[in-house]
Amino acid sequence: MRGGGNRVQYEYNTGEKSKQHRQIRWYRVRKGDTLYDIAHRSGVSVSQLKRLNGLRNSNLSIGKKLRVK
């Protein structure tokens, strides 16, 4: 994909449940993107996107990395 696309980063837990890991997905905002579009493509709700990224309004800046999962 042009512009880097969706990059996947893995985070591993340590401790008792070290065998389990959770996948964290990031999305880089491009020109014309809205929270609704990003949420729809990622399969999450707009409110969940806001909660994951500490957003209070829907203003997005181009190039910002948003956590989607």
CSV table of C-alpha atoms in Angstrom, one decimal:
chain,number,residue,atom,x,y,z
A,1,MET,CA,0.0,0.0,0.0
A,2,ARG,CA,1.1,3.5,-0.6
A,3,GLY,CA,1.9,5.6,2.4
A,4,GLY,CA,2.9,2.7,4.6
A,5,GLY,CA,-0.6,1.2,4.9
A,6,ASN,CA,-1.6,-0.6,8.1
A,7,ARG,CA,1.4,-1.6,10.0
A,8,VAL,CA,1.0,-4.3,12.6
A,9,GLN,CA,3.0,-4.2,15.8
A,10,TYR,CA,3.0,-7.0,18.4
A,11,GLU,CA,3.1,-6.6,22.1
A,12,TYR,CA,4.0,-9.5,24.3
A,13,ASN,CA,2.9,-9.9,27.9
A,14,THR,CA,5.4,-11.1,30.5
A,15,GLY,CA,4.7,-13.0,33.6
A,16,GLU,CA,2.3,-15.9,34.2
A,17,LYS,CA,0.5,-15.6,30.9
A,18,SER,CA,3.7,-15.1,28.9
A,19,LYS,CA,2.6,-17.6,26.2
A,20,GLN,CA,-0.4,-15.4,25.3
A,21,HIS,CA,0.1,-12.3,23.3
A,22,ARG,CA,-2.2,-9.6,22.0
A,23,GLN,CA,-2.0,-7.9,18.7
A,24,ILE,CA,-1.9,-4.1,18.6
A,25,ARG,CA,-2.8,-2.5,15.3
A,26,TRP,CA,-2.0,1.0,14.3
A,27,TYR,CA,-3.3,3.2,11.5
A,28,ARG,CA,-1.6,6.4,10.1
A,29,VAL,CA,-4.2,9.1,9.3
A,30,ARG,CA,-4.2,10.2,5.6
A,31,LYS,CA,-5.8,13.2,4.0
A,32,GLY,CA,-9.6,12.9,3.9
A,33,ASP,CA,-9.8,10.3,6.6
A,34,THR,CA,-12.6,10.5,9.2
A,35,LEU,CA,-13.0,8.6,12.4
A,36,TYR,CA,-16.0,6.9,10.9
A,37,ASP,CA,-14.1,5.7,7.9
A,38,ILE,CA,-11.2,4.4,10.0
A,39,ALA,CA,-13.5,2.7,12.4
A,40,HIS,CA,-15.5,1.1,9.6
A,41,ARG,CA,-12.3,-0.2,7.9
A,42,SER,CA,-10.9,-1.5,11.2
A,43,GLY,CA,-14.0,-3.2,12.4
A,44,VAL,CA,-14.3,-1.1,15.6
A,45,SER,CA,-16.7,1.6,16.8
A,46,VAL,CA,-15.9,5.3,16.7
A,47,SER,CA,-16.3,5.5,20.5
A,48,GLN,CA,-13.8,2.7,20.9
A,49,LEU,CA,-11.3,4.5,18.7
A,50,LYS,CA,-11.7,7.6,20.8
A,51,ARG,CA,-11.2,5.7,24.0
A,52,LEU,CA,-8.1,3.8,22.7
A,53,ASN,CA,-6.5,7.1,21.6
A,54,GLY,CA,-7.7,9.5,24.2
A,55,LEU,CA,-9.6,11.6,21.7
A,56,ARG,CA,-12.3,14.0,22.9
A,57,ASN,CA,-13.4,15.4,19.5
A,58,SER,CA,-13.1,14.2,15.9
A,59,ASN,CA,-10.2,16.5,14.8
A,60,LEU,CA,-7.5,14.4,13.2
A,61,SER,CA,-4.2,15.6,11.9
A,62,ILE,CA,-2.5,14.0,8.9
A,63,GLY,CA,0.3,11.6,9.8
A,64,LYS,CA,-1.0,10.9,13.3
A,65,LYS,CA,-0.8,7.3,14.4
A,66,LEU,CA,-4.1,5.9,15.8
A,67,ARG,CA,-4.3,2.6,17.7
A,68,VAL,CA,-7.2,0.6,16.2
A,69,LYS,CA,-6.9,-2.6,18.2
